[in-house]
XYZ file of C-alpha atoms in Angstrom:
333
model
C -6.316 -33.314 17.319
C -9.109 -31.772 15.316
C -9.231 -27.952 14.671
C -11.619 -25.946 16.618
C -14.611 -24.484 14.951
C -13.149 -20.986 15.556
C -9.807 -22.055 13.852
C -11.650 -23.452 10.897
C -13.579 -20.212 10.596
C -10.343 -18.326 10.441
C -8.961 -20.604 7.725
C -12.043 -20.091 5.699
C -11.832 -16.300 6.054
C -8.254 -16.497 4.793
C -9.406 -18.452 1.709
C -11.613 -15.572 0.787
C -9.287 -12.599 1.675
C -7.588 -12.279 -1.591
C -10.967 -12.279 -3.439
C -12.194 -9.580 -1.089
C -9.412 -7.359 -1.827
C -9.886 -7.920 -5.513
C -13.518 -7.121 -5.130
C -12.706 -3.902 -3.378
C -10.386 -2.865 -6.111
C -12.831 -3.659 -8.798
C -15.584 -1.640 -6.959
C -13.328 1.263 -6.518
C -12.281 1.202 -10.185
C -16.016 1.640 -11.233
C -16.451 4.299 -8.570
C -13.492 6.414 -9.789
C -14.258 5.866 -13.492
C -17.820 6.764 -13.370
C -18.376 8.977 -10.254
C -21.227 10.978 -11.678
C -23.288 7.797 -12.122
C -22.946 7.067 -8.403
C -25.914 7.811 -6.185
C -24.633 9.713 -3.058
C -20.960 9.573 -3.967
C -19.743 10.701 -0.538
C -21.728 7.972 1.228
C -20.186 5.464 -1.287
C -16.602 6.566 -0.478
C -17.329 6.253 3.159
C -18.603 2.632 2.429
C -15.438 1.727 0.698
C -13.411 3.280 3.560
C -15.330 1.055 6.005
C -14.644 -2.079 3.816
C -10.930 -1.133 3.651
C -10.865 -0.860 7.439
C -12.599 -4.280 7.877
C -10.027 -6.082 5.519
C -6.987 -4.326 7.158
C -8.272 -5.176 10.674
C -8.544 -8.799 9.782
C -4.852 -9.036 9.370
C -2.479 -6.124 8.555
C 0.482 -8.314 7.410
C -1.906 -10.074 5.004
C -3.342 -6.726 3.785
C 0.270 -5.400 3.246
C 1.264 -8.492 1.280
C -1.795 -8.292 -0.936
C -1.354 -4.502 -1.477
C 2.338 -4.719 -2.456
C 1.546 -7.624 -4.748
C -1.271 -5.469 -6.351
C 0.964 -2.403 -6.739
C 3.858 -4.195 -8.168
C 2.419 -6.802 -10.664
C -0.154 -5.050 -12.706
C -0.672 -1.823 -14.715
C -4.345 -2.740 -15.519
C -6.597 -0.354 -13.736
C -3.595 1.508 -12.384
C -5.588 4.457 -11.055
C -7.845 2.130 -8.752
C -4.801 0.034 -7.676
C -2.912 3.163 -6.755
C -5.691 4.704 -4.919
C -6.231 1.453 -2.873
C -2.571 1.060 -2.055
C -2.376 4.828 -0.870
C -5.523 4.626 1.146
C -4.474 1.583 2.893
C -1.122 2.883 3.786
C -2.705 6.065 4.914
C -5.094 4.091 7.218
C -1.963 2.405 8.727
C -0.041 5.622 8.970
C -2.964 7.371 10.690
C -2.952 4.900 13.427
C 0.958 5.103 13.621
C 0.924 8.795 13.906
C -2.001 8.791 16.234
C -4.166 11.177 14.160
C -7.530 12.320 15.408
C -10.409 10.610 13.747
C -11.474 13.529 11.720
C -8.031 13.825 10.191
C -7.743 10.049 9.643
C -11.011 10.129 7.728
C -10.065 13.065 5.571
C -6.637 11.490 4.778
C -7.874 8.173 3.747
C -10.861 9.565 1.689
C -8.441 11.974 0.039
C -6.121 9.105 -0.880
C -9.121 7.273 -2.362
C -10.125 10.237 -4.506
C -7.129 12.365 -5.100
C -6.820 11.485 -8.830
C -10.428 11.413 -9.648
C -9.828 14.338 -12.103
C -7.475 12.225 -14.190
C -8.667 8.549 -13.782
C -8.605 7.686 -17.458
C -5.448 9.500 -18.049
C -3.681 7.772 -15.209
C -4.639 4.300 -16.648
C -3.440 5.488 -20.017
C -0.078 6.705 -18.721
C 0.590 3.447 -17.071
C 0.436 1.610 -20.255
C 2.201 4.290 -22.377
C 5.851 3.848 -23.223
C 6.669 7.441 -24.304
C 6.807 10.462 -21.962
C 3.648 12.504 -21.336
C 3.029 14.844 -24.186
C 2.291 18.611 -23.522
C -1.481 18.221 -23.150
C -0.859 15.282 -20.768
C 1.585 17.271 -18.765
C -0.969 20.153 -18.355
C -3.628 17.685 -17.169
C -1.189 16.079 -14.672
C -0.227 19.475 -13.337
C -3.874 20.584 -12.998
C -5.393 17.419 -11.756
C -5.326 18.237 -8.034
C -7.567 21.278 -8.549
C -9.710 19.400 -11.067
C -10.290 16.478 -8.619
C -11.380 19.076 -5.878
C -13.675 20.650 -8.242
C -15.216 17.226 -9.162
C -15.637 16.273 -5.672
C -17.334 19.546 -4.677
C -19.778 18.895 -7.646
C -20.325 15.459 -6.213
C -21.491 17.075 -2.993
C -18.498 16.262 -0.832
C -18.706 18.800 1.947
C -15.795 17.913 4.165
C -13.437 20.905 3.613
C -10.458 19.186 5.038
C -10.930 16.176 2.543
C -11.414 18.702 -0.298
C -8.337 20.836 0.703
C -6.004 17.878 0.933
C -7.033 16.697 -2.512
C -6.557 20.117 -3.904
C -2.991 20.426 -2.429
C -1.706 16.827 -2.499
C 1.134 17.678 -4.848
C 2.381 20.508 -2.680
C 5.439 19.953 -0.473
C 4.688 21.839 2.742
C 7.372 22.374 5.345
C 9.063 19.077 5.037
C 11.130 19.494 8.173
C 8.712 21.228 10.418
C 7.352 18.822 13.111
C 3.940 17.477 12.066
C 2.427 18.791 15.304
C 3.300 22.360 14.459
C 1.586 22.323 11.029
C -2.078 23.132 10.311
C -4.222 20.086 9.704
C -4.312 20.527 5.911
C -0.478 20.861 5.615
C 0.059 17.803 7.992
C -2.171 15.620 5.900
C -0.852 17.017 2.603
C 2.639 16.037 3.713
C 1.660 12.543 4.741
C -0.367 11.828 1.683
C 2.371 13.317 -0.664
C 4.947 10.991 0.801
C 2.705 7.843 0.490
C 1.671 8.954 -3.001
C 5.358 9.148 -4.298
C 6.290 5.881 -2.479
C 3.330 3.906 -4.055
C 4.109 5.350 -7.518
C 7.867 4.394 -7.242
C 7.098 0.723 -6.500
C 4.382 0.445 -9.202
C 5.511 -0.646 -12.792
C 4.769 1.440 -15.931
C 5.207 0.281 -19.566
C 7.940 2.927 -19.758
C 9.852 1.541 -16.707
C 9.728 -1.281 -14.164
C 8.764 -0.501 -10.495
C 11.572 0.071 -8.014
C 11.977 -2.236 -5.189
C 10.290 -1.079 -1.977
C 13.747 -0.589 -0.337
C 15.014 1.613 -3.227
C 11.746 3.556 -2.969
C 12.282 4.305 0.672
C 15.670 5.469 0.157
C 14.586 7.635 -2.554
C 12.214 9.291 -0.202
C 14.206 9.564 2.834
C 17.795 8.983 1.892
C 20.054 6.047 2.383
C 19.910 6.400 6.202
C 16.472 6.554 7.793
C 16.417 10.041 9.270
C 14.147 10.140 12.385
C 13.757 13.790 11.755
C 11.679 12.818 8.752
C 8.589 11.971 10.752
C 6.561 10.660 7.823
C 9.277 8.651 6.137
C 10.378 7.175 9.529
C 6.780 6.428 10.481
C 6.234 4.690 7.061
C 9.307 2.428 7.624
C 7.961 1.577 11.114
C 4.615 0.799 9.572
C 5.522 -1.428 6.751
C 9.112 -2.248 7.177
C 12.108 -1.674 4.847
C 10.982 -4.651 2.866
C 7.144 -5.026 3.350
C 5.182 -8.197 3.113
C 4.641 -9.040 -0.556
C 8.098 -7.796 -1.725
C 10.803 -10.059 -3.227
C 14.299 -10.033 -1.692
C 17.642 -11.788 -2.390
C 19.107 -13.569 0.687
C 22.750 -13.852 1.442
C 22.477 -17.763 0.901
C 21.610 -17.033 -2.677
C 17.914 -17.724 -2.495
C 15.183 -15.537 -3.875
C 12.540 -15.198 -1.240
C 9.270 -13.216 -0.631
C 8.659 -11.399 2.506
C 5.433 -12.832 4.341
C 5.288 -10.775 7.600
C 7.064 -8.003 9.523
C 8.810 -8.699 12.771
C 9.573 -6.222 15.604
C 12.575 -5.107 13.696
C 12.033 -3.292 10.401
C 14.806 -5.068 8.491
C 14.335 -8.635 9.735
C 11.113 -9.947 8.506
C 9.688 -13.423 8.083
C 10.532 -14.776 4.349
C 9.751 -17.792 2.360
C 12.585 -18.991 -0.139
C 11.064 -19.697 -3.544
C 14.146 -20.151 -5.686
C 17.637 -21.360 -4.889
C 20.799 -19.704 -5.943
C 20.666 -21.343 -9.366
C 17.149 -20.065 -9.953
C 15.400 -23.461 -9.425
C 12.041 -23.486 -7.807
C 11.923 -25.171 -4.463
C 9.183 -27.880 -4.270
C 7.732 -26.145 -1.176
C 8.549 -22.649 0.047
C 11.215 -22.564 2.895
C 10.449 -20.422 5.766
C 13.170 -18.256 7.422
C 12.880 -15.934 10.521
C 15.609 -13.571 9.572
C 15.520 -11.975 13.035
C 16.821 -15.307 14.430
C 20.000 -15.221 12.345
C 20.995 -16.571 9.039
C 20.018 -16.236 6.242
C 19.663 -12.487 6.114
C 18.272 -10.166 3.435
C 21.055 -9.068 1.044
C 19.059 -6.797 -1.125
C 15.457 -6.089 -2.235
C 14.288 -6.869 -5.847
C 11.865 -5.233 -8.107
C 8.841 -7.510 -8.676
C 9.254 -7.432 -12.557
C 12.829 -8.561 -12.318
C 11.941 -12.003 -11.124
C 9.988 -14.621 -12.907
C 8.277 -16.742 -10.295
C 4.881 -18.336 -9.833
C 3.294 -18.410 -6.491
C -0.103 -19.031 -4.940
C -0.933 -15.833 -2.849
C -3.511 -17.612 -0.815
C -1.003 -20.163 0.087
C 1.636 -17.439 1.052
C -0.799 -15.619 3.177
C -1.800 -18.646 5.139
C 1.842 -19.733 5.396
C 2.629 -16.441 7.007
C -0.401 -16.728 9.348
C 0.743 -20.195 10.347
C 4.321 -18.944 11.198
C 2.863 -15.951 13.103
C 0.745 -18.065 15.280
C 3.884 -19.986 16.369
C 6.216 -17.067 16.842
C 6.262 -14.227 19.471
C 8.791 -12.179 17.367
C 6.457 -11.189 14.600
C 4.277 -8.221 14.443
C 0.711 -9.416 13.896
C -2.872 -8.281 13.931
C -4.527 -11.635 14.102
C -8.266 -12.130 14.712
C -9.102 -12.702 18.375
């Protein structure tokens, strides 16, 4: 049976998805590195936000896969990569937490621009083996206020956006219910959690990135405490082992997570290496929610030497999702 024109169009869209995310990151890198050369900076940020929303709406699992690969495999252009990962996660979290549109917009745009006061330094630190020197430590400590000042000079007038940027390293009332907080404190808490999580999974020259699971545990403890609304929502959003992260299975295989399921710890995975470290000729799909094999542990990306075609992996995950009712998916309709 031949494929329908609609199905073929979706296949072509998936072929270009990786390139579109790469284009978004490249454009964001220019925006953050040379903000004063941008005509109507606030409008440009809004444009990048719409671009991000369009890509995420196409397929959330594919977006997460590409974001976690981006975060865990490269230190080149770290500032833009980190901003894109944080803003994508904030976009998903805003929906998970049912934030009003005004708060959602301020949160995502703050995530895109929170480090604009130290873009070059952030890239430098990612490739630096030694600890920050005193001058760098001062710049790190002062960059939230510096970023806010730069945004004001660039004619950003959304006070919620500006205040969240200026306070994004604060730790406001971490056990107070989100609904009881003022909007600035609520968004600051959400952004702060995502900022720390994204930083943990990203490698530096001075250290490898942690696994996504270790990063979650560092944020919310070994047990996922439902009283930690932000941490718990993050796990609901992306899973304990999100798409794009590497895992060890209890049959000895090394696999990559392709898509979430309706259970946070039982995603769809594709085995890449057998227990001896030998590449499989073709990836082997496993629905861990259906039984064996199960995930034994998460792996930091830099700890595994494995080649993979990300376009193929994204399409393989899509293929499996179209044939399973147990997977969480946001597929085009």
